[in-house]
Structures are given as C-alpha cells and as structure tokens.
C-alpha cells in the first residue's frame, strides 16, 4: 500500500470514508494533517477505538484507488460508520500508521494520545450486534437516568422499592432546572437480561490496554455495537447504577470495566494525573498484543514530564522497556513501592527478560503488596526508611539496580526459607499442597527457636494508631518505653507464627472475648507476662487453628477466588 509521506514528527494521516450503501464496496481516501489541530479550524475528524480482531479473517477495501486488506472487525466498523450521503473523516491506527515500519509506528504511538484528545468524537466500536444487543442498550439507556439519584436510593430501587425515601414524582433541584424524578424500574435479579449484560462486558474491547487511554482522553465519546449506540456518559451512569444496585458480585465486577475508565476520565478533566506506577497497576489485567504497549499505552494519561521520559521505541527489548518504567516510577514516587508489584516469575522467559527488581506487567498477580498503602490520616503502613528518599542508580549496560541503604540490625541466625506457595491462594485443596501439614508441624520448632534470637533494633514503638501501639497500651507501657525480653518474644510470635491472626475489633484492638474462646493457651500465656520460651501448648493451639482455617478452604465461585472458612474440623 502507498502511504502519503509524513512531513514531520507531528504529522499524521487521516482517512475519509466516502459515501456508500449496502453491498457497495467500501471506498476511502487518505491525506495528511498536522498537530496541533487548532480549535475552530476547518479540520474535524473522529478517532476509532476498537479491537483489530483476527488477522486470519480479512476483507478488502479501496484506499486511494488501491485495494487493501483489513480485519473483519474493522471492515464491519467502516461499513456501519459509512454514510449514504456524507464523507466521514476518521483516524484509524490500522490504516493511518504503516504498521510494517517500526520507526513510524514508534512516532505514531508517541502522538496517539494527542490524536484522541483532539478528535471531535471518539467512536468506540464493540463489534457487530447480536439478537440481544438492542435489549441491553435499551436497559443501559433506562438505567442511565439514575444518575440523578443517590447511591442508597438506587440500591432500594434495585430491590423493587419505588417509594423508599423518594416519591414517584419527587423533585430534583439543579440550578434553575427542576425535573420530575420518575425512577426507572430495575429488572428482577433473576431476569435473563442480567446474564446478557454479563456477556456484553465479555467483548474483547473491555479487556484491551489501549482502549483505556482512548476513552479517557476523549472530549466526547459514543459507543457502537452494530447499529445500537449510546453515549459513554450514559453507559457509565448505567453501569454505576448496576454497581449501586447490589446485584450479583460477578456482574457488578464487570461494570468496573466501564466505571474505572470514567473515574480516570473525570480525574484527567479536573487536572489530576495519576503516577506511572498506579496506572501500571490499575491496568495490569488488560491485554496487549505487543507487551511493550502495557507501558506505551499509558503515556497520554501521565504527567507531561513523565510521559516525555518514556521514549516509544519498538526496537527496544521488553526487559529494557519495563526496566525503564520501573526506574521512572522510583524517581517519581520517591520510594521503592514499585518493588511491591514484582510478581512470582512464572516462566523461564520472564526470568531471563526481566531483572528481579522489575515487575513483568504481562502477568497478573494475587500477591501484590501496595507499599504506598495509606491510612485515613495519610500515614503509610510501610515506612521502614522513615520517609527518606531512596538513592538509586541503574548501572549502564547491566541489569543491576544500585541502592544505598543503612544498617538496621544484624541477623544472628538463619532458618529454612518458608515456602508460602504451599499454603498460598493458588492452593485450593489439601491434595494441592501435600507439604502443608509438614510445614505446619515445623512451625513450632522454627519459631520457638527463632524467638530466642530475635533482637528488636528500635526500642520504641511507632507513634501512631497501629497494632503495635495498641499492644503497647494493653501492656501498660508508653511509646518511649523499651520492650522487655518477654514482650519481644510475644511480638515475635504475633508477627510471625500467628500471622497476627488474633481476633480484633473494628478499631484494631484485641477482641478479648473471642481471643479467650479461640486461643485459651495464648490468653493464659499473656497473663504470665509472655514468659520465654513460647509454651508448647500455645504453638499447638496455633497449629490447630491453621489446620482449621487453611486446610478446610472451599471455593464458592469457580470464576472468582472467594474463600470461606469452616468453623470446625471435619
């Protein structure tokens, strides 16, 4: 195919869909334009957000008088968007970027965010419709009207209570506009339409990483599925109503595919831009044909300085792209929180491509630790460095990240490495972790021995509402008092072997009643002032509790990792 020559880094191509109908072949022409597109200029274009679809199934169109093959999904979109009388100017990556030229592809991706942000309309193409599509869109249009209602009102409407704290003809004052609030009715929870809604959100578009940016950056957005269409705002309002309505967990979870995009779009419109690490984590469950796009597809939503530091280069290796993103995150966050996103290396390929300190964003993880997790008062849960910024260097030509640290304590004894996967979330039945019972029985020896050698490097506890502070209060000591030997032993037990599983109240304080009932040996040990060594009956009691909770897990939903604990050993 002949592509019109681009004149510079900000030059891009646009496609004009010529008028036509029915079985007539799709005819287009291509021309070049430049960024920025000045508001009020005569150039108006739309931008298509879609999924390419299978490369094996292609159809032919005409572009500048030449035949060109496009995927079936794109052909369906062009056929739907073609007007009987008017030309339609649109940007489509599959056609407007020479995909065989890696250098041009890199340049095109670098300005893609601007292309979508300056488009008159972003058109989301979900694919051809089916026999149920019109019903789903009708429901979305109806539920979109619930944007005028509070979340609690929506919940009761979903239950079928049309009169709870609102009248069928109550009024809503918004400025000078007074509207009659006649709430739409939700279909019953058992209605077949909800299964159709669930399947609607299974369309591939909702799972692609590029589509997130394309809608977030849009000035206006319309969603098409065959001939059915709805504005993005109305779709988001409908999905939000379904979430508030308290329906089936799985159906509600799928609505977040829409509402999460809407939240980020509103944040951007208010001038707020998320950090690179947060964007990478939030989009980790989205797919990309080229895994480097897990980083590149987020540039348009990032702070301008951060976006410029991510140089789009499809000649760079995957490991180089991900390592660069990790380094940028460390600098932007001012901490090492990105290390909490590193997942278990599942494949040899991943272990070879990625340095150990770099998250592999191709894979989802159920063990991610957010090292930037904050309490309501703004303090962090994890703050070992006391707010000191990391000093790091990425050694040129190597896979090593250099960090400057300081000595906290000296290890005096090593035990065997604890294999958490034997008892982890991935092991959903006793037959799946045969080492589990052996591991549990080993805990007594390991921790009772280790407790004798633990030295606490800091004499006082953190001066904040934290489980350690609450424990200190229960011991009758102040925050500046050092831990005595017995308290250190209890702290070692609670922070290691018990996993801090002791029952607690909503304010994090120990639930005395349940602790006395479930952990009588611990309660007795506590009254003695936590004498060293840890009594054997305390450890036996913990082993029993672990077997009761860990070995009797049941999975109640095969599509969700949902655990429930049996109350007694069978």
Coordinates of C-alpha atoms in Angstrom, one line a residue:
X1 CA 0.0 0.0 0.0
X2 CA 1.2 3.6 -0.8
X3 CA 1.1 5.8 2.3
X4 CA 1.1 9.6 1.9
X5 CA 4.5 10.9 3.1
X6 CA 4.5 12.4 6.6
X7 CA 6.3 15.8 6.8
X8 CA 7.4 15.7 10.5
X9 CA 7.1 14.2 14.0
X10 CA 3.7 15.9 14.5
X11 CA 2.4 14.9 11.1
X12 CA -0.3 12.1 10.9
X13 CA -2.7 10.6 8.3
X14 CA -6.5 10.7 8.3
X15 CA -8.9 8.5 6.4
X16 CA -12.0 9.7 4.6
X17 CA -14.8 7.2 4.2
X18 CA -16.7 8.0 1.0
X19 CA -20.5 7.7 0.9
X20 CA -22.0 4.4 0.0
X21 CA -24.6 1.8 0.9
X22 CA -25.3 -1.9 1.3
X23 CA -23.3 -4.2 -0.9
X24 CA -21.3 -1.4 -2.5
X25 CA -17.6 -1.8 -1.8
X26 CA -16.0 0.5 0.9
X27 CA -14.0 3.3 -0.8
X28 CA -11.7 5.6 1.2
X29 CA -9.0 8.1 0.6
X30 CA -6.1 9.1 2.8
X31 CA -4.5 12.5 3.4
X32 CA -2.0 14.1 5.9
X33 CA -2.6 16.6 8.6
X34 CA -0.5 18.1 11.5
X35 CA -0.7 18.6 15.2
X36 CA -1.9 20.5 17.0
X37 CA -5.3 20.8 15.4
X38 CA -6.4 24.3 16.2
X39 CA -9.9 24.7 17.6
X40 CA -12.2 26.4 15.2
X41 CA -10.2 25.2 12.1
X42 CA -11.9 23.6 9.2
X43 CA -10.4 20.2 10.0
X44 CA -12.7 18.0 12.0
X45 CA -12.1 14.3 12.5
X46 CA -13.2 11.3 14.7
X47 CA -11.0 8.6 16.1
X48 CA -11.9 5.0 16.2
X49 CA -11.4 2.9 19.4
X50 CA -11.7 -0.8 18.6
X51 CA -10.0 -4.2 18.7
X52 CA -8.3 -5.3 15.5
X53 CA -9.6 -8.9 15.6
X54 CA -8.2 -12.0 13.9
X55 CA -5.6 -11.4 11.3
X56 CA -6.7 -14.6 9.6
X57 CA -10.1 -13.3 8.6
X58 CA -9.7 -10.2 6.3
X59 CA -11.8 -8.2 3.9
X60 CA -10.8 -5.8 1.1
X61 CA -11.5 -2.1 0.8
X62 CA -10.2 0.6 -1.6
X63 CA -7.9 3.3 -0.4
X64 CA -6.6 6.0 -2.8
X65 CA -7.6 3.7 -5.6
X66 CA -5.6 0.7 -4.3
X67 CA -7.0 -2.5 -2.8
X68 CA -6.1 -3.0 0.8
X69 CA -6.9 -5.8 3.3
X70 CA -8.3 -5.0 6.7
X71 CA -9.5 -7.2 9.5
X72 CA -13.2 -8.3 9.5
X73 CA -13.9 -6.3 12.7
X74 CA -12.6 -3.1 11.2
X75 CA -14.5 -3.8 7.9
X76 CA -17.7 -4.1 10.0
X77 CA -16.9 -0.8 11.7
X78 CA -16.3 1.0 8.4
X79 CA -19.5 -0.4 6.9
X80 CA -21.5 0.8 10.0
X81 CA -20.0 4.3 10.1
X82 CA -20.3 4.9 6.3
X83 CA -22.9 7.5 5.4
X84 CA -25.3 7.3 2.5
X85 CA -24.6 10.9 1.5
X86 CA -21.7 12.4 3.6
X87 CA -18.0 11.8 3.8
X88 CA -16.7 10.8 7.2
X89 CA -13.1 11.8 8.3
X90 CA -11.7 9.4 10.8
X91 CA -8.3 8.3 12.3
X92 CA -7.8 4.5 12.5
X93 CA -4.4 3.2 13.6
X94 CA -4.6 0.0 11.4
X95 CA -4.7 2.2 8.3
X96 CA -3.2 5.5 9.2
X97 CA 0.1 4.1 10.6
X98 CA 2.4 2.0 8.4
X99 CA 2.5 -1.0 10.8
X100 CA 5.4 -2.6 8.9
X101 CA 7.7 0.4 9.6
X102 CA 8.8 0.2 13.3
X103 CA 10.2 3.7 13.3
X104 CA 7.0 5.2 12.0
X105 CA 5.0 3.0 14.4
X106 CA 7.0 4.4 17.3
X107 CA 6.4 8.0 16.1
X108 CA 2.7 7.3 15.7
X109 CA 2.3 5.8 19.1
X110 CA 4.1 8.8 20.7
X111 CA 1.4 11.2 19.4
X112 CA -1.5 8.9 19.7
X113 CA -2.7 10.4 22.9
X114 CA -2.9 13.9 21.3
X115 CA -4.8 12.4 18.3
X116 CA -7.5 11.0 20.5
X117 CA -7.6 14.1 22.8
X118 CA -8.1 16.5 19.8
X119 CA -10.6 14.4 18.0
X120 CA -14.2 15.8 17.7
X121 CA -15.5 12.4 18.8
X122 CA -14.0 9.1 19.9
X123 CA -16.1 6.3 18.5
X124 CA -16.0 3.0 20.4
X125 CA -16.7 0.0 18.2
X126 CA -17.5 -3.1 20.2
X127 CA -18.2 -5.3 17.2
X128 CA -21.3 -6.4 15.3
X129 CA -24.5 -6.7 17.3
X130 CA -26.4 -9.9 18.1
X131 CA -30.0 -10.7 18.9
X132 CA -29.8 -9.5 22.4
X133 CA -27.8 -6.3 21.9
X134 CA -30.8 -3.9 21.5
X135 CA -32.2 -5.2 24.8
X136 CA -29.0 -4.4 26.6
X137 CA -28.7 -0.9 25.1
X138 CA -32.4 -0.2 26.0
X139 CA -31.6 -1.2 29.6
X140 CA -28.5 1.0 29.7
X141 CA -30.4 4.0 28.3
X142 CA -33.1 3.5 31.0
X143 CA -30.7 2.9 33.9
X144 CA -28.6 5.9 32.8
X145 CA -31.4 8.1 34.1
X146 CA -30.5 7.1 37.6
X147 CA -27.6 9.5 37.6
X148 CA -30.0 11.9 39.4
X149 CA -30.4 9.6 42.3
X150 CA -28.2 8.9 45.3
X151 CA -26.4 5.5 45.6
X152 CA -28.7 4.5 48.6
X153 CA -31.8 5.3 46.5
X154 CA -30.5 3.3 43.6
X155 CA -30.0 0.3 45.9
X156 CA -33.6 0.4 47.1
X157 CA -34.9 0.9 43.6
X158 CA -33.0 -2.3 42.6
X159 CA -34.8 -4.1 45.4
X160 CA -38.1 -3.0 43.8
X161 CA -38.9 -0.4 46.5
X162 CA -40.0 2.6 44.4
X163 CA -41.1 4.6 47.4
X164 CA -38.2 4.4 49.8
X165 CA -37.2 7.9 50.8
X166 CA -38.4 9.3 47.4
X167 CA -41.6 9.8 45.7
X168 CA -42.6 8.8 42.2
X169 CA -43.0 12.4 41.4
X170 CA -40.4 14.0 43.7
X171 CA -38.4 17.0 42.5
X172 CA -34.6 17.5 41.9
X173 CA -33.3 21.0 42.1
X174 CA -30.2 21.6 39.9
X175 CA -29.7 25.3 39.4
X176 CA -32.7 26.6 37.6
X177 CA -33.6 23.2 36.2
X178 CA -36.4 21.4 38.1
X179 CA -37.1 18.0 36.8
X180 CA -39.6 15.3 37.8
X181 CA -37.8 12.4 39.1
X182 CA -39.6 9.3 37.9
X183 CA -37.2 6.4 38.6
X184 CA -36.9 3.6 36.1
X185 CA -37.5 0.1 37.3
X186 CA -34.8 -2.5 37.5
X187 CA -35.4 -5.9 36.0
X188 CA -35.7 -8.6 38.7
X189 CA -32.4 -10.0 39.9
X190 CA -33.3 -13.4 38.3
X191 CA -34.2 -11.9 34.9
X192 CA -32.3 -13.3 32.0
X193 CA -31.3 -9.8 30.9
X194 CA -28.6 -9.8 33.6
X195 CA -26.9 -12.8 32.0
X196 CA -26.9 -10.9 28.7
X197 CA -25.4 -7.8 30.4
X198 CA -22.7 -10.1 31.8
X199 CA -21.9 -11.4 28.3
X200 CA -21.9 -7.9 26.9
X201 CA -19.0 -7.0 29.1
X202 CA -17.1 -10.1 27.8
X203 CA -16.5 -8.4 24.5
X204 CA -12.7 -8.0 23.9
X205 CA -12.7 -4.2 23.7
X206 CA -13.3 -4.1 27.5
X207 CA -10.0 -6.0 28.2
X208 CA -7.5 -4.2 26.0
X209 CA -5.0 -1.7 27.4
X210 CA -5.1 0.7 24.5
X211 CA -8.9 1.3 24.8
X212 CA -8.5 2.7 28.3
X213 CA -6.5 5.7 27.2
X214 CA -8.6 6.2 24.1
X215 CA -11.8 6.9 26.0
X216 CA -10.1 8.7 29.0
X217 CA -8.6 11.3 26.7
X218 CA -11.7 11.9 24.6
X219 CA -13.7 15.2 24.5
X220 CA -16.8 13.3 23.6
X221 CA -17.4 9.5 23.1
X222 CA -20.1 7.4 21.6
X223 CA -20.3 3.6 21.9
X224 CA -21.5 1.5 18.9
X225 CA -22.3 -2.2 18.9
X226 CA -23.7 -2.8 15.4
X227 CA -26.4 -0.2 14.8
X228 CA -27.0 0.3 18.5
X229 CA -25.3 3.2 20.1
X230 CA -25.1 5.1 23.4
X231 CA -23.0 7.9 24.8
X232 CA -20.1 6.9 27.0
X233 CA -21.6 9.1 29.9
X234 CA -24.9 7.3 29.7
X235 CA -23.2 3.9 29.6
X236 CA -21.1 4.8 32.6
X237 CA -24.1 6.1 34.5
X238 CA -26.0 2.8 33.8
X239 CA -23.0 0.7 34.9
X240 CA -22.7 2.7 38.1
X241 CA -26.4 2.1 38.8
X242 CA -25.9 -1.6 38.5
X243 CA -22.9 -1.4 40.9
X244 CA -25.0 0.6 43.4
X245 CA -27.9 -1.8 42.9
X246 CA -26.1 -4.6 44.7
X247 CA -26.5 -7.3 42.1
X248 CA -24.5 -10.5 41.7
X249 CA -20.9 -9.9 42.6
X250 CA -19.6 -11.2 39.2
X251 CA -22.0 -8.9 37.2
X252 CA -21.1 -5.9 39.4
X253 CA -17.3 -6.6 39.0
X254 CA -17.7 -6.4 35.2
X255 CA -19.2 -3.0 35.4
X256 CA -15.9 -1.6 36.8
X257 CA -14.5 -2.2 33.3
X258 CA -16.6 0.9 32.4
X259 CA -16.7 2.9 35.7
X260 CA -12.9 2.7 36.2
X261 CA -12.4 4.3 32.8
X262 CA -15.0 7.0 33.7
X263 CA -13.3 7.8 37.0
X264 CA -9.9 8.3 35.4
X265 CA -11.5 10.4 32.7
X266 CA -13.1 12.7 35.2
X267 CA -9.8 12.9 37.1
X268 CA -8.0 14.0 34.0
X269 CA -10.6 16.6 33.2
X270 CA -10.1 18.1 36.7
X271 CA -6.4 18.4 36.0
X272 CA -5.3 15.4 38.1
X273 CA -2.9 12.8 36.6
X274 CA -2.0 9.5 38.2
X275 CA 1.5 8.3 38.8
X276 CA 3.0 5.8 36.4
X277 CA 3.1 3.1 39.0
X278 CA -0.5 3.5 39.8
X279 CA -1.5 3.4 36.2
X280 CA 0.5 0.3 35.5
X281 CA -1.0 -1.5 38.5
X282 CA -4.6 -0.4 37.6
X283 CA -4.2 -1.7 34.1
X284 CA -2.3 -4.9 34.8
X285 CA -5.3 -7.0 34.0
X286 CA -5.7 -5.6 30.5
X287 CA -4.2 -7.3 27.4
X288 CA -1.9 -6.0 24.7
X289 CA -0.8 -7.8 21.5
X290 CA 2.7 -6.2 22.0
X291 CA 3.5 -6.4 25.7
X292 CA 5.6 -3.2 25.4
X293 CA 2.2 -1.4 25.0
X294 CA 1.5 -2.1 28.7
X295 CA 3.7 0.9 29.2
X296 CA 3.4 2.9 26.0
X297 CA -0.5 2.8 26.0
X298 CA -0.5 4.9 29.3
X299 CA 1.7 7.8 28.1
X300 CA -1.2 10.1 27.2
X301 CA -2.6 10.0 30.7
X302 CA 0.7 10.7 32.6
X303 CA 2.3 13.9 33.7
X304 CA 3.9 15.6 30.8
X305 CA 7.4 15.3 32.2
X306 CA 7.0 11.6 32.9
X307 CA 5.4 10.9 29.5
X308 CA 8.4 12.6 27.8
X309 CA 10.8 10.4 29.7
X310 CA 9.1 7.3 28.3
X311 CA 10.5 7.2 24.8
X312 CA 8.4 5.0 22.5
X313 CA 10.8 2.6 20.8
X314 CA 9.7 -0.7 19.3
X315 CA 13.2 -1.7 18.6
X316 CA 13.9 -1.8 22.4
X317 CA 13.6 -5.2 24.2
X318 CA 10.7 -5.9 26.5
X319 CA 13.1 -6.0 29.5
X320 CA 14.6 -2.6 28.6
X321 CA 11.1 -1.0 28.4
X322 CA 9.9 -2.5 31.7
X323 CA 13.2 -1.6 33.5
X324 CA 13.0 1.9 32.3
X325 CA 9.4 2.2 33.6
X326 CA 10.4 0.8 37.0
X327 CA 13.3 3.3 37.2
X328 CA 11.0 6.2 36.3
X329 CA 8.5 5.0 39.0
X330 CA 11.2 5.0 41.7
X331 CA 12.1 8.6 40.8
X332 CA 8.5 9.8 40.5
X333 CA 7.3 8.1 43.7
X334 CA 10.4 8.9 45.7
X335 CA 10.3 5.4 47.2
X336 CA 10.7 1.8 46.3
X337 CA 7.0 1.0 46.2
X338 CA 7.3 -0.4 42.6
X339 CA 9.1 -3.5 44.2
X340 CA 5.7 -4.4 45.7
X341 CA 4.4 -5.1 42.2
X342 CA 7.1 -7.7 41.4
X343 CA 5.3 -11.0 40.8
X344 CA 6.4 -14.6 41.1
X345 CA 8.4 -15.3 37.9
X346 CA 6.1 -17.9 36.2
X347 CA 8.2 -18.7 33.1
X348 CA 11.8 -19.1 32.3
X349 CA 11.3 -16.4 29.6
X350 CA 10.2 -13.9 32.2
X351 CA 13.2 -14.7 34.4
X352 CA 15.6 -14.2 31.5
X353 CA 14.0 -11.0 30.2
X354 CA 13.2 -9.2 33.5
X355 CA 15.7 -8.2 36.2
X356 CA 14.5 -9.4 39.5
X357 CA 13.5 -5.9 40.7
X358 CA 11.3 -5.2 37.6
X359 CA 7.6 -6.1 37.5
X360 CA 6.6 -8.1 34.5
X361 CA 3.4 -6.3 33.5
X362 CA 2.3 -9.2 31.2
X363 CA 1.2 -11.2 34.2
X364 CA -1.4 -10.6 36.9
X365 CA -0.6 -11.3 40.5
X366 CA -2.7 -12.1 43.5
X367 CA 0.2 -11.4 45.9
X368 CA 0.8 -7.7 45.1
X369 CA 1.7 -5.6 48.1
X370 CA 1.0 -1.9 47.8
X371 CA 3.9 -0.4 49.7
X372 CA 2.2 3.0 49.4
X373 CA -0.9 1.9 51.2
X374 CA -2.1 4.7 53.5
X375 CA -4.4 5.0 56.5
X376 CA -7.2 7.6 56.7
X377 CA -4.8 10.0 58.5
X378 CA -2.4 9.9 55.5
X379 CA 0.3 7.9 57.2
X380 CA 1.8 4.9 55.4
X381 CA 1.5 1.3 56.7
X382 CA 5.1 0.6 55.5
X383 CA 7.7 3.3 56.4
X384 CA 10.9 1.5 57.3
X385 CA 13.0 4.3 55.8
X386 CA 11.1 7.0 57.9
X387 CA 10.4 9.0 54.7
X388 CA 14.0 9.1 53.4
X389 CA 14.0 9.1 49.6
X390 CA 15.9 6.2 48.0
X391 CA 19.2 6.9 46.3
X392 CA 19.5 4.6 43.4
X393 CA 21.4 4.1 40.2
X394 CA 20.8 1.9 37.2
X395 CA 24.2 0.7 36.1
X396 CA 24.7 1.3 32.3
X397 CA 24.9 -1.9 30.3
X398 CA 23.8 -4.1 33.2
X399 CA 20.5 -5.4 34.7
X400 CA 21.5 -4.2 38.2
X401 CA 19.8 -1.5 40.3
X402 CA 22.2 0.0 42.8
X403 CA 20.6 1.2 46.1
X404 CA 22.2 3.0 49.1
X405 CA 20.9 1.8 52.4
X406 CA 21.8 1.8 56.1
X407 CA 22.2 -0.9 58.7
X408 CA 19.2 -1.6 60.8
X409 CA 20.1 -4.8 62.6
X410 CA 22.4 -7.8 62.3
X411 CA 21.0 -11.3 61.6
X412 CA 22.3 -13.9 64.1
X413 CA 20.6 -17.0 62.8
X414 CA 19.0 -18.3 59.6
X415 CA 16.2 -20.8 59.3
X416 CA 15.0 -22.6 56.2
X417 CA 13.1 -20.5 53.7
X418 CA 9.3 -20.5 54.3
X419 CA 7.5 -21.7 51.2
X420 CA 4.3 -19.6 51.2
X421 CA 3.1 -21.2 48.0
X422 CA 2.5 -24.4 49.8
X423 CA -0.3 -22.7 51.7
X424 CA -1.0 -19.8 49.3
X425 CA -4.1 -18.6 47.5
X426 CA -3.2 -20.8 44.5
X427 CA -3.6 -24.0 46.6
X428 CA -7.4 -24.6 46.8
X429 CA -7.4 -28.0 48.3
X430 CA -5.4 -30.2 50.6
X431 CA -4.4 -32.5 47.8
X432 CA -2.9 -29.5 46.0
X433 CA -0.4 -28.8 48.8
X434 CA 0.9 -32.1 50.2
X435 CA 3.7 -30.3 52.1
X436 CA 1.2 -28.2 54.0
X437 CA 0.9 -30.5 57.1
X438 CA 4.7 -30.9 57.3
X439 CA 5.1 -27.1 57.1
X440 CA 2.6 -26.5 59.8
X441 CA 4.1 -29.1 62.2
X442 CA 7.6 -27.5 61.6
X443 CA 6.4 -24.0 62.8
X444 CA 6.7 -24.9 66.5
X445 CA 10.4 -25.8 66.2
X446 CA 11.2 -23.0 63.8
X447 CA 9.6 -20.0 65.6
X448 CA 10.2 -21.1 69.2
X449 CA 13.9 -21.4 68.4
X450 CA 13.9 -18.2 66.3
X451 CA 12.2 -16.2 69.1
X452 CA 15.2 -16.7 71.3
X453 CA 17.5 -15.0 68.8
X454 CA 15.3 -12.0 67.7
X455 CA 16.7 -8.6 68.6
X456 CA 14.5 -5.6 68.0
X457 CA 16.6 -2.7 66.6
X458 CA 14.2 0.0 67.7
X459 CA 13.4 0.4 71.4
X460 CA 10.2 2.4 71.0
X461 CA 7.0 1.6 69.0
X462 CA 5.7 3.8 66.2
X463 CA 3.9 6.9 67.5
X464 CA 0.6 6.3 65.6
X465 CA -2.6 4.2 65.9
X466 CA -1.0 1.0 64.8
X467 CA -1.4 -2.6 66.1
X468 CA 2.0 -2.3 67.9
X469 CA 0.9 0.9 69.6
X470 CA -2.3 -0.8 70.7
X471 CA -0.4 -3.7 72.0
X472 CA 1.9 -1.4 74.0
X473 CA -1.2 0.2 75.5
X474 CA -2.5 -3.1 76.6
X475 CA 0.8 -3.8 78.3
X476 CA 0.6 -0.6 80.2
X477 CA 3.7 1.0 78.7
X478 CA 4.3 4.3 76.9
X479 CA 5.5 4.8 73.4
X480 CA 9.0 5.6 74.7
X481 CA 9.4 2.6 76.9
X482 CA 11.7 -0.2 75.6
X483 CA 10.3 -3.7 75.0
X484 CA 11.4 -6.1 77.7
X485 CA 12.5 -9.6 76.8
X486 CA 9.1 -11.2 77.4
X487 CA 7.3 -8.6 75.2
X488 CA 9.8 -9.1 72.5
X489 CA 9.1 -12.8 72.5
X490 CA 5.3 -12.2 72.2
X491 CA 5.9 -9.7 69.4
X492 CA 7.9 -12.3 67.6
X493 CA 5.2 -14.8 68.0
X494 CA 2.4 -12.4 66.9
X495 CA 4.3 -11.1 63.9
X496 CA 5.5 -14.5 62.7
X497 CA 3.9 -17.7 63.7
X498 CA 0.4 -16.3 64.4
X499 CA 0.4 -14.1 61.3
X500 CA -1.3 -11.6 63.6
X501 CA -4.5 -13.6 63.2
X502 CA -5.7 -12.9 66.7
X503 CA -9.3 -11.7 66.5
X504 CA -9.7 -7.9 66.6
X505 CA -12.4 -5.4 67.0
X506 CA -13.2 -2.8 64.3
X507 CA -10.8 -0.3 66.0
X508 CA -8.0 -2.9 65.7
X509 CA -7.9 -3.6 69.4
X510 CA -7.8 -7.2 70.6
X511 CA -11.2 -8.9 70.9
X512 CA -10.8 -10.2 74.4
X513 CA -13.9 -12.4 74.3
X514 CA -13.1 -14.2 71.0
X515 CA -9.4 -14.5 71.9
X516 CA -10.2 -16.1 75.2
X517 CA -12.5 -18.6 73.4
X518 CA -10.3 -19.4 70.4
X519 CA -6.9 -19.0 71.9
X520 CA -7.1 -20.1 75.6
X521 CA -3.5 -21.1 75.8
X522 CA -2.4 -17.7 74.4
X523 CA -4.6 -16.0 76.9
X524 CA -3.0 -17.9 79.8
X525 CA 0.5 -17.2 78.5
X526 CA -0.5 -13.5 78.3
X527 CA -1.4 -13.4 82.0
X528 CA 2.1 -14.6 82.8
X529 CA 3.7 -11.7 81.0
X530 CA 4.7 -13.8 78.0
X531 CA 7.3 -15.9 79.6
X532 CA 10.1 -17.2 77.4
X533 CA 10.2 -19.7 75.7
X534 CA 6.8 -19.7 74.0
X535 CA 4.8 -22.5 75.6
X536 CA 4.3 -25.6 73.5
X537 CA 0.5 -25.5 74.1
X538 CA 0.4 -22.0 72.6
X539 CA 2.1 -23.3 69.4
X540 CA -0.1 -26.4 69.3
X541 CA -3.1 -24.2 69.6
X542 CA -1.9 -22.2 66.7
X543 CA -1.3 -25.4 64.6
X544 CA -4.9 -26.4 65.3
X545 CA -6.2 -23.0 64.2
X546 CA -4.1 -23.1 61.0
X547 CA -5.4 -26.6 60.1
X548 CA -9.0 -25.5 60.8
X549 CA -8.8 -22.4 58.6
X550 CA -6.3 -23.2 55.9
X551 CA -6.9 -26.9 55.2
X552 CA -10.7 -26.6 55.0
X553 CA -11.0 -23.8 52.4
X554 CA -13.8 -24.1 49.9
X555 CA -14.0 -22.2 46.6
X556 CA -17.6 -21.0 46.3
X557 CA -17.3 -19.4 42.8
X558 CA -15.0 -21.1 40.2
X559 CA -14.6 -17.8 38.4
X560 CA -13.6 -15.8 41.5
X561 CA -11.0 -16.6 44.1
X562 CA -13.5 -16.5 47.0
X563 CA -12.6 -18.2 50.3
X564 CA -14.7 -19.2 53.2
X565 CA -13.5 -20.9 56.4
X566 CA -15.3 -23.8 58.1
X567 CA -15.9 -23.3 61.8
X568 CA -14.7 -26.8 62.8
X569 CA -12.5 -29.6 61.7
X570 CA -14.4 -32.3 59.9

